[in-house]
Coordinates of C-alpha atoms and ligand atoms in Angstrom, one line a residue:
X1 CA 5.0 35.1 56.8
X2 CA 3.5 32.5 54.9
X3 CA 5.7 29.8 53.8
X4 CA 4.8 26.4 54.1
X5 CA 6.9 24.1 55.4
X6 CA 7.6 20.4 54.3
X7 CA 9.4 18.2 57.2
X8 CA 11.8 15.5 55.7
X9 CA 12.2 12.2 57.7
X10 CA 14.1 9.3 56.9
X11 CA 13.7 5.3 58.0
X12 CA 14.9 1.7 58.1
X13 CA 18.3 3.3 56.9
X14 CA 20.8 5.8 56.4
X15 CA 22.2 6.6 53.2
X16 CA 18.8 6.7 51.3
X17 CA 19.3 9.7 50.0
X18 CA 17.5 12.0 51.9
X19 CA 19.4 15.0 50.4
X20 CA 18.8 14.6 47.1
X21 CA 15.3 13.5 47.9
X22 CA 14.7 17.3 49.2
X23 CA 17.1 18.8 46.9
X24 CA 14.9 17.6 44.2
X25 CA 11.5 18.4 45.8
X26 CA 13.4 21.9 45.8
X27 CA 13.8 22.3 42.0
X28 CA 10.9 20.7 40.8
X29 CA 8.9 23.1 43.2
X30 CA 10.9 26.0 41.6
X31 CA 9.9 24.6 38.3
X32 CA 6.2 25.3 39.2
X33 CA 7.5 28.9 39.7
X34 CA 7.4 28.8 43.8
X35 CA 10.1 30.2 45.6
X36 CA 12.2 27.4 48.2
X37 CA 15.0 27.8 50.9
X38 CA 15.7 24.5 52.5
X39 CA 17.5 23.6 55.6
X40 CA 19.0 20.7 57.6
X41 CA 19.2 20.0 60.9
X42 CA 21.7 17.1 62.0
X43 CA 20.9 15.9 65.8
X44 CA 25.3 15.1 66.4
X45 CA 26.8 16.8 69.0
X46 CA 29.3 18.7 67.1
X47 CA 28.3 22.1 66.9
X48 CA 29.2 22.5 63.1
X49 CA 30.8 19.4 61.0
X50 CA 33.8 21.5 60.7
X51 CA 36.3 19.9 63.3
X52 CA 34.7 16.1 62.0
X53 CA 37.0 14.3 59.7
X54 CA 36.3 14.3 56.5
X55 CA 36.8 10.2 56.5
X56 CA 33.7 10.4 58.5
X57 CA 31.6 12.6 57.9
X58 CA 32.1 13.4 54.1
X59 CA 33.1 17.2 52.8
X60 CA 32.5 20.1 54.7
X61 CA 30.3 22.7 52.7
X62 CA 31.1 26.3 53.6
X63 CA 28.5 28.6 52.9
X64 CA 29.1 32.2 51.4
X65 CA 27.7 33.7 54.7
X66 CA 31.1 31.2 56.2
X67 CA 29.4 28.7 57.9
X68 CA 30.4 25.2 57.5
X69 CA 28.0 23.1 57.0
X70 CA 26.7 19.2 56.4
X71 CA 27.0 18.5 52.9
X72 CA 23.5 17.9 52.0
X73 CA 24.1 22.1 51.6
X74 CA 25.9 21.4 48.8
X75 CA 22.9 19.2 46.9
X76 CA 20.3 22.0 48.1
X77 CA 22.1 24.6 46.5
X78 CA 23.3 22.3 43.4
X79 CA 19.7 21.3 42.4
X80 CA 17.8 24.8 42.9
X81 CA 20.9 27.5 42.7
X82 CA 19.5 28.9 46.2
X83 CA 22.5 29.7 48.1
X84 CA 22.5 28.6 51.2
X85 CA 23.2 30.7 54.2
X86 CA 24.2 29.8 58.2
X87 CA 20.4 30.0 59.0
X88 CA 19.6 27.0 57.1
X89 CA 21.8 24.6 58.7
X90 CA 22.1 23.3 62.6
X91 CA 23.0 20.7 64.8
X92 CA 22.2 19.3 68.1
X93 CA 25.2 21.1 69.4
X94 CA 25.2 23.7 68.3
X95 CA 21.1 24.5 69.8
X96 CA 22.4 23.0 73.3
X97 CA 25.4 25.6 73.2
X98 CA 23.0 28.4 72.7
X99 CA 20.4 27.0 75.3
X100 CA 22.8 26.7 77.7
X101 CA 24.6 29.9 77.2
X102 CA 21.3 31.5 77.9
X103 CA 20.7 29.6 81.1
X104 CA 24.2 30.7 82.0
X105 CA 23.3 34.6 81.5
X106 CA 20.3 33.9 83.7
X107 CA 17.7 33.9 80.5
X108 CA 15.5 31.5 82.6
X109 CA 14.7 33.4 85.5
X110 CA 15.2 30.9 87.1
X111 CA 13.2 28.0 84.9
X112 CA 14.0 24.7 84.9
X113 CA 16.0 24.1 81.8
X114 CA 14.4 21.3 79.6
X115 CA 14.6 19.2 76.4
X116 CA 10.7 20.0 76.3
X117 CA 10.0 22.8 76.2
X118 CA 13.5 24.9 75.7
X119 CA 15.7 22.4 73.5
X120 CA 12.6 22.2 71.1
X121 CA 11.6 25.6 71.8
X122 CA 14.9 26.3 70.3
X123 CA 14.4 23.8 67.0
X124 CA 11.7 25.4 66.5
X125 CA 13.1 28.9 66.3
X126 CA 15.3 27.7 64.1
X127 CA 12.9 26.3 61.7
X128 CA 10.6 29.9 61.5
X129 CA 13.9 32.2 61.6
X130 CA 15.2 34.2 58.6
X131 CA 12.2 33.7 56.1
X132 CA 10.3 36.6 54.1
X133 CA 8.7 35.5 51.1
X134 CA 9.5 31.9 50.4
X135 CA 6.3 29.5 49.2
X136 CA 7.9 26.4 50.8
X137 CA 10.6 26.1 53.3
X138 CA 11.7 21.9 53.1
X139 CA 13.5 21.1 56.3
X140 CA 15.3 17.8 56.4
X141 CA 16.0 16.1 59.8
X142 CA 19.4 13.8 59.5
X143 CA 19.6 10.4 60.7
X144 CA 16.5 8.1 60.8
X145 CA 13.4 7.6 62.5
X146 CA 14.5 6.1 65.6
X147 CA 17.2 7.3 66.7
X148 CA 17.7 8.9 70.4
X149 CA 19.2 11.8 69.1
X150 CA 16.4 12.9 66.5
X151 CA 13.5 12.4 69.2
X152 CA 13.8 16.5 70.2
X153 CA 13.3 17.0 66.5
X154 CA 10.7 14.9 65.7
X155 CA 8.8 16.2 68.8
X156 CA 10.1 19.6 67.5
X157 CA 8.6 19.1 64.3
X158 CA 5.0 17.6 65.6
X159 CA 4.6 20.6 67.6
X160 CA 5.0 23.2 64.8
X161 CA 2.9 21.1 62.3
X162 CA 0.2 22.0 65.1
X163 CA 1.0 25.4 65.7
X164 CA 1.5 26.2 61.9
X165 CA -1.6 24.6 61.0
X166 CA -1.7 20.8 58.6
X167 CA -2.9 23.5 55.9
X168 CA 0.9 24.8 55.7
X169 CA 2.9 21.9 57.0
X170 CA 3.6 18.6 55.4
X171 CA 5.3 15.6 56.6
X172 CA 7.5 13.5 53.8
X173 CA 9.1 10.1 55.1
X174 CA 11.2 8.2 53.1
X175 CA 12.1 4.6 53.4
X176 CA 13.8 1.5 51.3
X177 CA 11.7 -1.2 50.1
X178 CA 13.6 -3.8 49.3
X179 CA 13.7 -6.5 46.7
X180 CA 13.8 -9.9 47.8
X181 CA 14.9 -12.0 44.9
X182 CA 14.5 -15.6 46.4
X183 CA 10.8 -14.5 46.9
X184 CA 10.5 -12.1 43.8
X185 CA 9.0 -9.8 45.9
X186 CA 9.4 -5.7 47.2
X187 CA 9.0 -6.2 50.9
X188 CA 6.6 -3.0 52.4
X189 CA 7.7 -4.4 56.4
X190 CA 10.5 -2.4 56.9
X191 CA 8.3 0.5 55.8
X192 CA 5.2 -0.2 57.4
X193 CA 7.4 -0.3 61.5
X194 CA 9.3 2.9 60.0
X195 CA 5.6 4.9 59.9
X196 CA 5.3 2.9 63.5
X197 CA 7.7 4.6 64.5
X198 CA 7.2 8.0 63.5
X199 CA 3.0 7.5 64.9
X200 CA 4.7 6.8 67.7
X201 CA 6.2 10.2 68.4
X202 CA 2.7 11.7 67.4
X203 CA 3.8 12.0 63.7
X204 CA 1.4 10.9 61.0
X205 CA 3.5 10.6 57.3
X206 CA 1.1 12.3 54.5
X207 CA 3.0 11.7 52.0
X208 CA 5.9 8.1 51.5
X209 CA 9.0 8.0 49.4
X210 CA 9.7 4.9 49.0
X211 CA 13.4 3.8 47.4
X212 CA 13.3 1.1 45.3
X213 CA 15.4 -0.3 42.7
X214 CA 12.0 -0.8 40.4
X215 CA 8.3 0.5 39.9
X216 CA 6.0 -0.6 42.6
X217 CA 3.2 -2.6 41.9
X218 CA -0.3 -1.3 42.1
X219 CA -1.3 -3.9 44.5
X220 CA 1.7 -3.3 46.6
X221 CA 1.4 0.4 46.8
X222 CA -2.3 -0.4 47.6
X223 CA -1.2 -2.2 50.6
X224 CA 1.6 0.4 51.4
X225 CA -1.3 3.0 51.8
X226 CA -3.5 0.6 53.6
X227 CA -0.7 -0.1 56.3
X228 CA 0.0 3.0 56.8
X229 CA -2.6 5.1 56.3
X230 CA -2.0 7.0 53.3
X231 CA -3.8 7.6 49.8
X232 CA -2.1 5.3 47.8
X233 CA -1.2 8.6 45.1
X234 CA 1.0 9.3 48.5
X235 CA 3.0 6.5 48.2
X236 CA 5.9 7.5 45.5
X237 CA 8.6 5.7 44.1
X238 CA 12.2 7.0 44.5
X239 CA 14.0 4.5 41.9
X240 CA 17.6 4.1 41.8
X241 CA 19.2 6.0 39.0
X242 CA 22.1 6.1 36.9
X243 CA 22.6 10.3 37.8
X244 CA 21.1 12.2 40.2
X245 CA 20.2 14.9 38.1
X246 CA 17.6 12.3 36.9
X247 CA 16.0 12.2 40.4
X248 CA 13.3 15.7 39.2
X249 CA 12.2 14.2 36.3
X250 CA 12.0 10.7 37.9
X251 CA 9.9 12.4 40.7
X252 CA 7.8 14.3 38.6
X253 CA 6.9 11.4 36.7
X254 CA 5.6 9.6 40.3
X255 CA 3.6 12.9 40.7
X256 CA 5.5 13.6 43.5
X257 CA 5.4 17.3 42.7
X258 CA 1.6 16.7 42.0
X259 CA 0.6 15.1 45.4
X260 CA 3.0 17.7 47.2
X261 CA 0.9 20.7 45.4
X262 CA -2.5 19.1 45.8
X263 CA -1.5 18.7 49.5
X264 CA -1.1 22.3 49.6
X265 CA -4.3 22.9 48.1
X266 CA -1.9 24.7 44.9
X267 CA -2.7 24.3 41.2
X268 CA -0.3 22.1 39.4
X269 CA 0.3 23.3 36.4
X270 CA 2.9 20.9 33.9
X271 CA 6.2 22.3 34.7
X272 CA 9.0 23.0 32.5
X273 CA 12.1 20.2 33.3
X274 CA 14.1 21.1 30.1
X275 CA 17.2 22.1 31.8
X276 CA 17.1 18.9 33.5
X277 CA 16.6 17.0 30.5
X278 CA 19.2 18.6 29.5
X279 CA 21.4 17.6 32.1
X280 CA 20.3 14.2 31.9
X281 CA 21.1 13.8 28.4
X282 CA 24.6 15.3 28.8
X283 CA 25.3 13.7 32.1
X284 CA 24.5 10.4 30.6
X285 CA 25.0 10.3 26.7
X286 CA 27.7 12.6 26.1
X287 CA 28.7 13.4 22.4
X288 CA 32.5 14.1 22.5
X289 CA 33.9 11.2 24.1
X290 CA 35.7 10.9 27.7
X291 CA 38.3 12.3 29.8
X292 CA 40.1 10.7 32.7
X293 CA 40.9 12.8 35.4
X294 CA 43.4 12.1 38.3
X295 CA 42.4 13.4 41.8
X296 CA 45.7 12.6 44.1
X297 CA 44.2 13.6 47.2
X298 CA 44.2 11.4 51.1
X299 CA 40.7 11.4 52.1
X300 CA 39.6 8.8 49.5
X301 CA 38.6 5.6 51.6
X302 CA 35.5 8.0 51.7
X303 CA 34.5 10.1 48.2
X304 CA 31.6 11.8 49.6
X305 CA 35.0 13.6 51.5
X306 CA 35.1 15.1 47.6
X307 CA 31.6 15.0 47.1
X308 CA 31.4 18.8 45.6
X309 CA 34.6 18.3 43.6
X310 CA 33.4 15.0 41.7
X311 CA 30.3 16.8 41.0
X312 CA 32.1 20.0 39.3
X313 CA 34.4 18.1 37.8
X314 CA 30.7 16.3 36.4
X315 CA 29.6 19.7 35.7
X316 CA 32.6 20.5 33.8
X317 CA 31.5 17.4 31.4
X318 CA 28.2 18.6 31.2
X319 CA 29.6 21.5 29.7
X320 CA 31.8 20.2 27.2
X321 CA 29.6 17.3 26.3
X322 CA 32.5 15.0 27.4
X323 CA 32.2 11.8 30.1
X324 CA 34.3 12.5 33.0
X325 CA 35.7 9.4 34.6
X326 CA 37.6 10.1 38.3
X327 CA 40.7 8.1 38.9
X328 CA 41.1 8.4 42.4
X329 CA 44.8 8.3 43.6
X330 CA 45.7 8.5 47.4
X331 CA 48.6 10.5 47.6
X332 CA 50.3 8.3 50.1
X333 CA 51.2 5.6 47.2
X334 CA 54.1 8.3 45.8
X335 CA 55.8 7.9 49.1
X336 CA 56.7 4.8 47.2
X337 CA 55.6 4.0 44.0
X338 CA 56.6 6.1 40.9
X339 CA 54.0 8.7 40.0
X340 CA 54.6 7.7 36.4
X341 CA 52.5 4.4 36.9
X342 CA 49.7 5.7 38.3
X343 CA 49.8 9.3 36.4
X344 CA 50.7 8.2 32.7
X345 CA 47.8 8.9 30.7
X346 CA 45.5 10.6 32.3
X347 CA 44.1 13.7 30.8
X348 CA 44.0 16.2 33.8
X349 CA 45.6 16.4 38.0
X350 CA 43.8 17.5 40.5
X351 CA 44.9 17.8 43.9
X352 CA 42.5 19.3 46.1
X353 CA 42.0 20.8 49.4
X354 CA 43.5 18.7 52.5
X355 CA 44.7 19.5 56.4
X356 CA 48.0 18.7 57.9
X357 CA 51.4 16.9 56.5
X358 CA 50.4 13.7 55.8
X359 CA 50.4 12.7 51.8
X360 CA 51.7 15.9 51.0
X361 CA 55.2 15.4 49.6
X362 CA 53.1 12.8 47.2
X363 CA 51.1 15.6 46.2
X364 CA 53.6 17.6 45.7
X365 CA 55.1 14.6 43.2
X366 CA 52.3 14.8 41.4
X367 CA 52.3 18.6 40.8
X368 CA 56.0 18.2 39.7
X369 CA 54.7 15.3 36.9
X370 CA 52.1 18.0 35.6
X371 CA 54.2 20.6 35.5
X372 CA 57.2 19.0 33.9
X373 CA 54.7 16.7 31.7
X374 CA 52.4 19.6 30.8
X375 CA 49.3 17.9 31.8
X376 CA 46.3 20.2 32.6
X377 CA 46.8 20.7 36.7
X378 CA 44.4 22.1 38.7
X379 CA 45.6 22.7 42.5
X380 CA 42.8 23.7 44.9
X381 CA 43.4 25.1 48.2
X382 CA 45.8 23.0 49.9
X383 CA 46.9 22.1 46.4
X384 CA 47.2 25.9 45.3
X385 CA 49.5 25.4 48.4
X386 CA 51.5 22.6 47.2
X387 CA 51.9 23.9 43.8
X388 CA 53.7 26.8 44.9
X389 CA 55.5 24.6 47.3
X390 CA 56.8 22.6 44.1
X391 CA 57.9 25.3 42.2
X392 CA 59.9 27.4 44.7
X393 CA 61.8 24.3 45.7
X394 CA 62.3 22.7 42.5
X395 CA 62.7 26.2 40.2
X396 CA 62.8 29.3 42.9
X397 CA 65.7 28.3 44.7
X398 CA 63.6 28.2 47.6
X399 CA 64.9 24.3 48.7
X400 CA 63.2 24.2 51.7
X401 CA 60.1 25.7 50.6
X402 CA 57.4 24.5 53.3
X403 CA 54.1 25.3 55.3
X404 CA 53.8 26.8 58.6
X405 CA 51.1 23.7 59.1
X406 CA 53.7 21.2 59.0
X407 CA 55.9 21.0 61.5
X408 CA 59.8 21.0 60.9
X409 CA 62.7 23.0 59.4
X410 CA 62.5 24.8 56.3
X411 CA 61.5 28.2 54.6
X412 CA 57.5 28.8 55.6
X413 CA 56.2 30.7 52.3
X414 CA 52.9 29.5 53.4
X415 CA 52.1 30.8 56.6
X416 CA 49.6 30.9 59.2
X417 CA 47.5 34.7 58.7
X418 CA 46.1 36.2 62.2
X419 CA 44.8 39.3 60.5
X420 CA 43.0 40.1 57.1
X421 CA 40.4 42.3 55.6
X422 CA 37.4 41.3 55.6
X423 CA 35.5 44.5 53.2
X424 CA 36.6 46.8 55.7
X425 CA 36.7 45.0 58.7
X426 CA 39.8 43.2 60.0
X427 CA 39.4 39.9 60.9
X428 CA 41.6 38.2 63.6
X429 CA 42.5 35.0 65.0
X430 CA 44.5 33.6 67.9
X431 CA 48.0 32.1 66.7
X432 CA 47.0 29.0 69.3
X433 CA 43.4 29.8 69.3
X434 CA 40.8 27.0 68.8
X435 CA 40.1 24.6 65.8
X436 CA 36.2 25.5 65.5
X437 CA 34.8 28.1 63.4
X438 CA 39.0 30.1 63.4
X439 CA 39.8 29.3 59.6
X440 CA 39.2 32.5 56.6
X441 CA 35.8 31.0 55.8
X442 CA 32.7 32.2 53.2
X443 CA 33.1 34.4 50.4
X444 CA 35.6 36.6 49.6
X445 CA 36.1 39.2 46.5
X446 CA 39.2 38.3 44.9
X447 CA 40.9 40.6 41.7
X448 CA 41.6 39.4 38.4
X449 CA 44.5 40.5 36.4
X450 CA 44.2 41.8 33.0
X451 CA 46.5 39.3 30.4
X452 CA 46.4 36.6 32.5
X453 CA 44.2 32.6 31.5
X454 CA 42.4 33.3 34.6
X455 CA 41.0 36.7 33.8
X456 CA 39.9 35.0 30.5
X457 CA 38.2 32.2 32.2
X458 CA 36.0 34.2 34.1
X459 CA 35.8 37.1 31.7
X460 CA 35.7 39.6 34.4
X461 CA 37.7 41.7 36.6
X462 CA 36.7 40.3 40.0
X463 CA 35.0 37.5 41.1
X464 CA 33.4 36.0 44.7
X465 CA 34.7 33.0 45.9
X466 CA 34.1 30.8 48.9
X467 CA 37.2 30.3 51.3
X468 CA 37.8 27.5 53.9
X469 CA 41.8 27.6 55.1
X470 CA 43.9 28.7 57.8
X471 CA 47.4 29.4 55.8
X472 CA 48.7 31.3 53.0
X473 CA 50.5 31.8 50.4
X474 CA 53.6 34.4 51.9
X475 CA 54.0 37.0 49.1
X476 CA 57.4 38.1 50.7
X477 CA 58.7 35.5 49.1
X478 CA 57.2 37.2 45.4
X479 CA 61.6 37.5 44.0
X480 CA 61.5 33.8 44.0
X481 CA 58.3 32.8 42.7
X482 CA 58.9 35.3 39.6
X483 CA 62.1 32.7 40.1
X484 CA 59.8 30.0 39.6
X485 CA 57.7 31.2 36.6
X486 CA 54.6 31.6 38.7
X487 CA 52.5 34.4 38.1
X488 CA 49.8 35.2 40.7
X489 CA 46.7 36.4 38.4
X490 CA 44.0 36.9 41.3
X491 CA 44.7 38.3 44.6
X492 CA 42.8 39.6 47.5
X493 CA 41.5 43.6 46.7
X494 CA 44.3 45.1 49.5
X495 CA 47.2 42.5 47.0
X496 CA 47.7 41.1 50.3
X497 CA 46.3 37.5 49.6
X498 CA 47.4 35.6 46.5
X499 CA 44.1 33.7 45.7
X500 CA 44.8 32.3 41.9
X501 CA 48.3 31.3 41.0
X502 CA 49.4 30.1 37.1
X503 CA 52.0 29.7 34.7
X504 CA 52.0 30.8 31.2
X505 CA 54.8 28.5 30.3
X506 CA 52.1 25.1 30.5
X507 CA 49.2 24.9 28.5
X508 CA 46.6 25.0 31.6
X509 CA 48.4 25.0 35.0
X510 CA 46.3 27.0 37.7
X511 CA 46.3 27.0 41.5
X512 CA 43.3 28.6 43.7
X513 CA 43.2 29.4 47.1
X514 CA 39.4 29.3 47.3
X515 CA 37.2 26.3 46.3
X516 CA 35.0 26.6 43.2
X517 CA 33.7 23.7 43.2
X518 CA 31.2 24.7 46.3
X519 CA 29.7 27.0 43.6
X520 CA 29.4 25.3 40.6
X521 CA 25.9 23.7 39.3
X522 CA 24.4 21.4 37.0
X523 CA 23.0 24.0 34.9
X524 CA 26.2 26.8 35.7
X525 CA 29.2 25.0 35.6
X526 CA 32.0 26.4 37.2
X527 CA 34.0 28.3 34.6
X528 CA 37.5 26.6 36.1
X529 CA 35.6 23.7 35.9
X530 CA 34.5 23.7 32.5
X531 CA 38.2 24.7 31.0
X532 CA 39.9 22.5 33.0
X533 CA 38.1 19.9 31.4
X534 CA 38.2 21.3 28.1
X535 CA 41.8 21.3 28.3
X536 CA 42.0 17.7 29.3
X537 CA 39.9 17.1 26.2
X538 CA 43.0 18.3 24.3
X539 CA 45.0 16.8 26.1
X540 CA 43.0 13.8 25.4
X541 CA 43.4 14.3 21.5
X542 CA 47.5 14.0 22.3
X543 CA 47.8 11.2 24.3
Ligands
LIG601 N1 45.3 23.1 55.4 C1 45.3 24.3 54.5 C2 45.0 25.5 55.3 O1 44.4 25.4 56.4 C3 44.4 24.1 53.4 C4 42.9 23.9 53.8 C5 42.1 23.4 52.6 O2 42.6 22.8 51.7 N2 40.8 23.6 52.7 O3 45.3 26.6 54.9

């Protein structure tokens, strides 16, 4: 193997932008014609973000290979299309767990188990496992510089840079210099103790990315590099911007890719950014007006909860040259306000995926306006859910129509699955079993039918799509939901599983099991996506 490996740090901060920083690194490297995987390693103890709440922690990205996973997944594969898989992604918890189960089956002989050398023993093996032919493997370590958690990682890090050789590893740190108005000045302090830091677990930055919300000054950038001990080319400016699909061409104006490429010892030849020029231009300048979509969902005191949804509904924009502006709705308010007030006008609903009870009998309000208003819908997991939820109660004669997940009376047609197929392999699960790791999760085939909008969306007969949910829809209940004008127009292979639910009788009205918006990009939106919003642009012309 020869990949290279570039080590992302972060200081002074959180929220940075760390992600996107590497994400970006990713495509423009991919530009030059190299070929990237990158991976993320988050020091919590949780041993996948899967049982954190969204509130928290921001959306869960599931992978195809079914691992769930910190979102910064979701930009990796979003900027360079690579899709990520459950080798790329791990946390503190998850490398204990496996350290100590090996202690447990006597691994050790004996040893005495350590942070040094067997929790970063472990890192490490993380970092070199499941690569072949990549050029550049970008690691990025979560949290910042600092922190007691990252210190196995950092020393983790140090160690391989050694035992890799400085010809194949790189270290990248970025860090916020801020502007301080009252003295008109970008401050390089918090900067300079951030590389402290890092020298101070043995770690010697060679290349800075500095955030800043302007161009730094050659004489600051001088002093930059003088502090801490770096070419002053190394010192690169990571400037706010008004998209993040700016953030490649941005960087490859710094040189970034350059410095990265000369570090390397690698010809830089001028890459072609077109499709991100592209993007840009769309993303920001779009020719055909704007659409307002509604997303009534009840994780919104935190949007990076919908952080793949906002950017496929983007996407969807992209696509049809139309702005894309995200009314966000908790679904909570229809407990008690009229949907009309908050609903009337917009050019598309959206009610995505969720867990438990709470907030969901506003959702289902809010299906029942689209519906019986014939506004472009678009239900997504929990919200495919809901949808068929609305309609058996209010036109199946199904009254009590509810979920197995919430507790209480009523008719369950969505239930709680302990077997399915997976290919050929049937997958179980415990009806009391625990939280972590137990939902249907990665990517499953699911079958079009001929006739129906979704099989002309996707103009094929089968598509893969990426699954993260513990119930289903209950096709025993299939009399009523004919009942309720529903037709299910995607289903798993064996026509167990409903997976895509719609009705012909609304102009767009479609419900999916699966999320599509893990697996739609800048430069390939989602097809969903992109006629959802095209109907809300008709819509648009009505209202
Ligand atoms: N709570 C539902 C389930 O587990 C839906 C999950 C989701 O929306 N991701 O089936």
């Amino acid at each position: 193997m020869t990949t290279r490996f570039i080590f992302v740090t972060g200081g002074v901060v959180s929220s940075l932008g760390k992600g996107l920083a590497s994400a970006a690194l990713g495509s423009l490297l991919q530009a030059h014609n190299y070929k990237v995987r990158l991976r993320k390693m988050d020091p919590y103890l949780n041993v996948d973000p899967g049982t954190m709440s969204p509130t928290q922690h921001g959306e869960v990205f599931v992978t195809d290979d079914g691992a769930e996973t910190d979102l910064d997944l979701g930009h990796y594969e979003r900027f360079t299309g690579v899709s990520a898989r459950r080798t790329d992604s791990v946390t503190t918890g998850r490398i204990y767990s496996n350290v100590i189960a090996k202690e447990r089956r006597g691994d050790y002989l004996g040893a005495t188990v350590q942070v040094i050398p067997h929790i970063t023993d472990a890192i490490k093996a993380f970092i070199l496992a499941d690569l072949t032919d990549e050029d550049f493997c970008i690691c990025e370590i979560g949290g910042t510089v600092g922190d007691i958690e990252g210190l196995p990682y950092l020393e983790a890090i140090r160690q391989l840079g050694n035992e890799v050789g400085r010809a194949r590893s790189l270290f990248i740190h970025l860090t916020l210099l801020p502007y301080i108005k009252t003295a008109g000045e970008l401050k390089t302090k918090p900067t300079q103790h951030s590389v402290k830091e890092l020298l101070s677990v043995g770690i010697q930055p060679d290349i800075l990315l500095c955030r800043t919300d302007r161009e730094i000054p050659d004489n600051e950038r001088h002093k930059i590099g003088l502090f801490c001990n770096i070419p002053q080319d190394r010192v690169i400016a990571a400037l706010d911007v008004d998209t993040i699909y700016r953030v490649p061409v941005n960087y490859h104006n710094q040189g970034f890719d350059r410095e990265v490429l000369r570090y390397f010892n690698l010809p830089a030849q001028e890459p072609n950014l077109d499709t991100w020029h592209h993007i840009v231009e769309r993303a920001t300048d779009p020719k055909e007006g704007a659409v307002t979509i509604a997303i009534v969902g009840k994780y919104i005191s935190l949007l990076d909860s919908y952080k793949s949804l906002a950017e496929a509904l983007h996407h969807g924009g992209i696509a049809g040259n139309v702005r894309v502006h995200i009314k966000w709705i908790d679904s909570e308010v229809f407990e008690h306000e009229d949907v009309v007030t908050h609903l009337e006008g917009v050019h598309g609903i959206l009610v995505p995926g969720g867990f438990g009870m709470r907030g969901a009998e506003g959702k289902i309000k809010a299906i029942q306006f689209a519906r019986e208003r014939k506004i472009p819908y678009f239900g997504i997991c929990f919200g495919m859910q809901m949808t068929v939820i609305e309609s058996a109660r209010n036109l199946g004669g199904i009254e009590d129509a509810t979920s197995s997940e919430f507790e209480g009376k009523g008719t369950a047609i969505v239930g709680l699955m302990t077997e399915w197929l997976k290919g050929s392999q049937l997958e179980k699960r415990a009806k009391d079993g625990s939280l972590g790791g137990t939902m249907r999760l990665g990517s499953y085939p699911c079958h079009l039918t001929k006739g129906t909008q979704a099989h002309k969306i996707y103009g094929c007969d089968e598509v893969q799509e990426r699954h993260r949910h513990r119930y289903e829809v209950n096709l025993n209940h299939q009399e009523a939901f004919t009942r309720a004008g529903l037709v299910f127009s995607g289903l798993s292979p064996d026509g167990i599983l409903p997976e895509i639910v719609e009705r012909p009788d609304h102009p767009w009205f479609i419900g999916v099991q699966f999320h599509p918006e893990l697996k739609s990009k800048p430069f390939a939106p989602h097809p969903l996506f992109s006629s959802f919003i095209e109907a809300a642009k008709k819509q648009s012309s009505l209202v």
